[in-house]
Amino acid sequence: MRGKLTIGVFAAFVASVLLGTADLSGQASGGRAPVKATGGPRTPDGHPDFQGVYDLATLTPLERPEALGTSLTMTTEQARKLEQQVASRRDVLNRPSDANRGAPPIGGDGSPGAAGNVGGYNNFWIDNGDAYFSIEGQKRTSIIVDPPNGRMPELLASARARNAARLIQTTSDASEDEHDPGLEKGAGAYDDSERRPLGERCLIGFGSTSGPPALPVLYNNLHQIVQTKDTIVIMNEMVHDARVIRMNAQHLPPTVRKWMGDSVGRWEGDTLVVDTTNFTDKTRFRGSSDQLHIVERFSRLDDKTLLYRFTVEDPSTWARPWTGEYTWPKTDQLLYEYACHEANYALEYILRGARQRDRERSTGRPGNR
Amino acid sequence: MQHWLRTVGIAAVGAAIAASLSWISTPVSGQGSTYKAPRAIGTPNPDLNGIWQALNTANYDLQTHIARPAMALRPGPYGPVPAAPVLALGAVGAAPGGLGVVDGDEIPYKPEALAKKKKNQEEWLTSDPEIKCYLPGLPRATYMPFPFQILQSSRAIFFAYEYAGATRNIYLKDPGPPPVDSWMGQSVGRWEGDTLVIETRGFNDQTWFDRSGNHHSEQLQVVERFTRTAPDHMQYEATITDPQVFTRPWKISMPLYRRIERNAQLMEFKCVEFVEELMYGMYRKNPLPR
Amino acid sequence: MRRTRFVLAMGTALVLSFGASMRAHHAFGGEFDANRPVLLKGAITKVEWVNPHAWIHMAVKEVTIAGQKQTPKPGETWAVEGGTPNTLLRRGINRDTVKIGTEIVVDGYQTRDHTLTRANGRNITFLDGRKLFMGSSGTGAPRDGADATEPPK
């Protein structure tokens, strides 16, 4: 009975969305923002005090899964079911393994994605959230709020061509073994360290964890804000990256490029607005160019939660800007040092592995001794 | 009685003159500075916010040193000459001279640790963690030839270093023993009057104190003292304790200078990408000649 | 157990998103060789609590590679790659939690460079099968049938 009522309410909401009677806050420049708390601590110079450590982990993905259509929210009941699924799965996986197990199968264990057919590692290393985040009591199905379907806009055809052209290396020969599901297929993907993802090179954290825009990732979603009158720092655990935001300042000239761009900030009432440009042409957030421009807006939802809203634009990559928002809940947990380059065995082994494959191909001999 | 007072009076004046003369001849130090820095807004503490930089050659060698042809040397027919890998740098690779920053100009090594220092020096080019752009540790991060920024709010103190993008959050409440070792250690800060005192422990043994092979173990503890002595000067002292390596604690000190350009800011020097050719170039599909 | 299609769809999407978010993370498939599964049994000699991946070193008593049981050389050690220590530190684990000499069983895959005695710590357990750091097994949903407690596909 309760389930039927919930579905009914949900259906009504979906209907109201389709009829346009529900505002999904889709506009890039603001739209209807959630009601902000006016109380809360302030810094001595009178601005809201956002300082502290935040854990951004959430089950809500950046993009809404296809199955959900256009609904930005789901009911608490629906979210709870999904959250329980995740919790149950983790409980099952917590159980002991067979003490007499053998090695996994030759040819791989079928694990998809970057687990690379070799199963990655144990799940106890992962920390990516227990719940979908809520805004104004409504569970969100995606971080992206605009476009209204909760998905990034398509890349421009010219952007796709540009990105494909970046991968061509004249010194590279055939692409990796088509039959090896663990390998990336692009030609030359393992030719040089510069071809590897920035996270794998320990240049910046993977998955846009620092951004901007900062996004939740598989683990280490802790970020610390330190706030002074002239400078605000967002310290990102991975890769010990401090984004230094110069308040009321001008952007650097276009010749100066930074991995996380150049950020300047200002207050609009009780909202901190951070404007970032001057990205390198290798940062390439979601396939973008060095023309990437991010605007972030931080405001207080309640005493323990910030609302983090961001707009992404790059006219040479997307035909229109897109916007996302999610919550940054405070945590008592501590950030720990994430020195990455200092022990980056993996990058060396990945490249050595590729050179092994090259030797195998050239000698025609399988395996190596 | 009058005669006695006059003698005392003359002696007192004499002492005062002597004291003032010795004050003039003493190198400028934080002790005895009467400068009272403006307060950080909303706090009773001096404002350390700003971009600061050391201006000395401590990163070459903490102790007094004269200029030399290069940091990596080999025997030549008339004395050391630059080693082959650095020869092409010419004068750019030469090391400048400088007076030491160590109290007493002596680093009190245990004998086996001194031997390790010498070995470090011989293997500098392959052993100095600075070559691979590893995090610099303390106190080296302070006197790398790059600026750093101190952010001090009413609730937090944070250091952002230009070199390698190193960072340090200074805990104002001790979180307890560090659970694992780290390159920059775990820092806890407090105020002693107008001096910021930072105690750091939980270091790994991987960093050096300079390019001259001065090293430490995981037992290293560093106590730093930051004191503003003038609008654009700060006195910096660091006491180093490591019972595994040194026979006693020892101290370095140096002034720090504020970067006063109107648009002073940290530039990006991640430097990881600069050493990829060195570290991974041999694993390219088509390696460049080395 | 009856589930709405909505919930099932989100669940599937959830599993897929794990894979997608790991894509930008680290090329396991490029580092390790799916044709070289290993089973290692031995005692921990060292834990490198480092990022981006912790490494657990072990003196091996039993080594099976690609189905062949090998005789370990005297003093042979293997190192297995784990995840980020920081997650564990926030759960109260520290350098003293796991003692040197602790007996472990590791199943995983050797590095593609076979000159290295290194593997991914696909599943690191105590001798009795309990997970080393009290966690779950198998990101990427291993379905090799080795773990009887895994739900069938």
Coordinates of C-alpha atoms in Angstrom, one line a residue, chain B residues 26-272:
Chain B
T26 CA 74.8 41.2 16.2
P27 CA 73.3 39.9 12.9
V28 CA 69.7 40.7 12.6
S29 CA 67.6 38.0 14.3
G30 CA 64.2 37.6 15.6
Q31 CA 65.2 37.8 19.2
G32 CA 64.8 41.2 20.6
S33 CA 62.8 42.5 17.6
T34 CA 60.2 45.0 18.9
Y35 CA 58.1 45.0 15.8
K36 CA 54.5 44.3 16.5
A37 CA 52.8 42.9 13.4
P38 CA 49.2 43.7 12.6
R39 CA 46.7 41.1 13.9
A40 CA 45.1 38.5 11.6
I41 CA 41.5 39.7 11.4
G42 CA 39.4 38.3 14.1
T43 CA 42.4 36.8 16.0
P44 CA 44.8 38.0 18.7
N45 CA 47.7 36.6 16.6
P46 CA 50.0 38.3 14.1
D47 CA 49.0 38.1 10.5
L48 CA 51.3 35.7 8.6
N49 CA 49.2 35.8 5.4
G50 CA 51.2 36.4 2.3
I51 CA 53.7 35.0 -0.2
W52 CA 57.1 34.4 1.4
Q53 CA 60.4 33.2 0.2
A54 CA 63.9 32.4 1.5
L55 CA 66.8 34.2 -0.2
N56 CA 69.9 32.1 0.5
T57 CA 71.7 29.0 -0.8
A58 CA 70.6 26.7 2.0
N59 CA 69.1 24.4 -0.6
Y60 CA 72.6 23.8 -1.9
D61 CA 74.1 23.2 1.5
L62 CA 72.9 24.1 5.0
Q63 CA 76.5 24.6 6.1
T64 CA 78.9 27.3 4.9
H65 CA 80.1 26.5 1.4
I66 CA 82.0 28.1 -1.3
A67 CA 81.0 28.2 -5.0
R68 CA 81.8 25.1 -7.0
P69 CA 81.7 24.0 -10.6
A70 CA 78.7 21.7 -10.3
M71 CA 76.8 19.6 -7.8
A72 CA 77.9 16.5 -9.6
L73 CA 81.7 16.5 -9.9
R74 CA 84.4 14.1 -11.1
P75 CA 88.1 14.2 -10.6
G76 CA 89.9 16.4 -13.1
P77 CA 93.7 16.7 -13.7
Y78 CA 93.8 19.9 -11.5
G79 CA 90.8 19.4 -9.2
P80 CA 87.2 18.4 -9.6
V81 CA 85.3 19.3 -12.8
P82 CA 81.6 18.9 -13.6
A83 CA 80.5 15.3 -14.2
A84 CA 79.7 14.3 -17.7
P85 CA 75.9 14.3 -17.3
V86 CA 75.9 18.0 -16.2
L87 CA 78.8 19.3 -18.3
A88 CA 76.7 20.9 -20.9
L89 CA 75.0 23.2 -18.4
G90 CA 78.2 25.1 -18.0
A91 CA 78.0 28.0 -15.5
V92 CA 74.3 27.4 -15.2
G93 CA 75.1 24.2 -13.4
A94 CA 77.5 25.8 -11.0
A95 CA 76.7 26.1 -7.3
P96 CA 77.0 29.4 -5.6
G97 CA 78.6 30.0 -2.2
G98 CA 76.8 30.9 0.9
L99 CA 77.2 31.2 4.6
G100 CA 75.7 28.4 6.6
V101 CA 72.3 28.6 8.3
V102 CA 73.1 26.0 11.0
D103 CA 73.7 27.2 14.5
G104 CA 77.4 26.6 15.1
D105 CA 77.8 25.6 11.4
E106 CA 77.9 21.9 12.5
I107 CA 75.5 19.1 11.9
P108 CA 76.1 16.6 14.7
Y109 CA 76.0 13.3 12.8
K110 CA 76.6 9.9 14.3
P111 CA 79.6 8.3 12.6
E112 CA 77.6 5.9 10.4
A113 CA 75.1 8.6 9.4
L114 CA 78.0 10.9 8.4
A115 CA 79.2 8.1 6.2
K116 CA 75.8 7.9 4.6
K117 CA 75.9 11.7 4.0
K118 CA 79.2 11.3 2.1
K119 CA 77.7 8.4 0.1
N120 CA 74.7 10.6 -0.7
Q121 CA 77.0 13.3 -2.0
E122 CA 78.8 10.9 -4.2
E123 CA 75.5 9.7 -5.6
W124 CA 73.8 13.0 -5.7
L125 CA 72.6 12.9 -9.2
T126 CA 70.8 9.6 -8.7
S127 CA 69.9 10.0 -5.1
D128 CA 68.8 13.5 -4.3
P129 CA 65.0 13.3 -4.2
E130 CA 64.9 16.8 -5.6
I131 CA 66.1 15.4 -8.9
K132 CA 62.9 13.5 -9.4
C133 CA 60.8 16.3 -8.1
Y134 CA 59.7 14.4 -5.0
L135 CA 58.0 16.3 -2.2
P136 CA 60.7 18.2 -0.3
G137 CA 59.8 17.5 3.3
L138 CA 60.8 19.9 6.1
P139 CA 62.5 22.1 6.6
R140 CA 63.7 22.0 2.9
A141 CA 60.3 23.1 1.6
T142 CA 60.9 26.4 3.3
Y143 CA 64.1 27.3 1.5
M144 CA 63.6 25.8 -1.9
P145 CA 64.2 28.6 -4.4
F146 CA 60.5 29.1 -4.8
P147 CA 57.8 31.1 -3.0
F148 CA 55.2 29.7 -0.7
Q149 CA 52.0 31.1 0.5
I150 CA 50.7 31.1 4.1
L151 CA 46.9 31.2 4.5
Q152 CA 45.9 32.1 8.0
S153 CA 42.2 32.4 8.8
S154 CA 40.6 32.7 12.2
R155 CA 40.2 28.9 12.1
A156 CA 43.0 27.4 10.0
I157 CA 46.6 27.7 8.9
F158 CA 47.6 26.3 5.6
F159 CA 50.9 26.4 3.6
A160 CA 50.9 26.1 -0.2
Y161 CA 54.3 25.7 -1.8
E162 CA 55.0 26.6 -5.4
Y163 CA 57.7 23.8 -5.5
A164 CA 56.0 20.5 -6.6
G165 CA 52.7 21.9 -5.4
A166 CA 53.5 20.7 -1.9
T167 CA 51.0 21.6 0.7
R168 CA 50.7 21.5 4.5
N169 CA 47.6 21.8 6.6
I170 CA 48.6 22.8 10.1
Y171 CA 46.4 21.2 12.7
L172 CA 45.5 23.5 15.4
K173 CA 44.3 20.6 17.5
D174 CA 46.6 17.6 17.7
P175 CA 44.9 14.7 15.9
G176 CA 47.1 12.1 17.6
P177 CA 50.0 10.1 16.2
P178 CA 50.2 10.0 12.4
P179 CA 48.9 6.6 11.3
V180 CA 51.6 6.2 8.6
D181 CA 54.7 8.1 7.5
S182 CA 54.5 10.8 4.9
W183 CA 56.8 13.1 2.9
M184 CA 55.6 16.3 4.5
G185 CA 54.9 14.9 8.0
Q186 CA 51.9 15.8 10.2
S187 CA 52.1 19.4 11.5
V188 CA 50.5 20.7 14.7
G189 CA 50.6 24.4 15.3
R190 CA 50.3 26.7 18.3
W191 CA 51.1 30.3 19.2
E192 CA 53.7 31.3 21.8
G193 CA 53.1 35.0 22.1
D194 CA 53.6 36.3 18.6
T195 CA 55.5 33.3 17.4
L196 CA 53.8 30.5 15.4
V197 CA 55.3 27.2 16.6
I198 CA 54.8 24.2 14.4
E199 CA 55.8 20.7 15.5
T200 CA 55.9 18.1 12.7
R201 CA 56.5 14.4 13.0
G202 CA 55.6 11.3 11.0
F203 CA 58.1 11.8 8.3
N204 CA 59.3 9.0 6.1
D205 CA 63.1 8.7 5.6
Q206 CA 63.1 9.7 1.9
T207 CA 63.7 13.4 1.9
W208 CA 67.0 15.3 2.2
F209 CA 67.6 18.6 3.9
D210 CA 69.6 20.0 0.9
R211 CA 71.5 19.0 -2.2
S212 CA 74.5 18.1 -0.1
G213 CA 73.2 14.8 1.1
N214 CA 72.1 15.9 4.6
H215 CA 69.5 13.2 5.5
H216 CA 67.4 11.8 8.3
S217 CA 65.4 8.8 9.4
E218 CA 61.7 8.2 10.2
Q219 CA 62.3 9.4 13.7
L220 CA 62.8 13.0 12.5
Q221 CA 60.9 15.7 14.3
V222 CA 61.0 19.3 13.3
V223 CA 59.9 22.3 15.4
E224 CA 59.6 25.5 13.4
R225 CA 59.2 29.0 14.7
F226 CA 57.8 31.8 12.6
T227 CA 58.1 35.4 13.9
R228 CA 57.3 38.5 12.0
T229 CA 60.1 41.0 12.5
A230 CA 59.2 43.8 10.1
P231 CA 56.4 44.5 7.6
D232 CA 58.0 42.3 5.0
H233 CA 60.4 40.1 7.0
M234 CA 59.8 37.0 9.0
Q235 CA 62.4 35.1 11.1
Y236 CA 62.3 31.4 10.6
E237 CA 63.9 28.8 12.8
A238 CA 63.8 25.1 12.6
T239 CA 65.0 22.7 15.3
I240 CA 65.8 19.2 14.0
T241 CA 65.7 16.2 16.3
D242 CA 66.5 12.6 15.1
P243 CA 68.1 10.4 17.7
Q244 CA 68.8 7.7 15.0
V245 CA 71.0 10.0 12.9
F246 CA 72.2 12.9 15.1
T247 CA 73.8 13.0 18.5
R248 CA 71.7 16.0 19.6
P249 CA 69.1 18.4 18.2
W250 CA 70.4 21.1 16.0
K251 CA 68.9 24.3 14.6
I252 CA 68.8 26.4 11.5
S253 CA 67.6 29.9 11.1
M254 CA 67.1 32.4 8.3
P255 CA 65.0 35.4 7.4
L256 CA 62.0 35.0 5.0
Y257 CA 61.1 37.8 2.7
R258 CA 57.7 38.8 1.6
R259 CA 57.1 38.9 -2.2
I260 CA 55.7 42.4 -2.4
E261 CA 55.0 42.6 -6.2
R262 CA 51.5 43.9 -6.6
N263 CA 50.4 40.7 -8.3
A264 CA 52.6 38.3 -6.3
Q265 CA 51.2 34.8 -6.5
L266 CA 52.4 31.3 -6.8
M267 CA 53.1 30.0 -10.3
E268 CA 52.5 26.4 -11.2
F269 CA 55.5 24.1 -10.8
K270 CA 54.1 20.7 -10.5
C271 CA 57.3 19.5 -12.1
V272 CA 56.2 15.8 -12.3

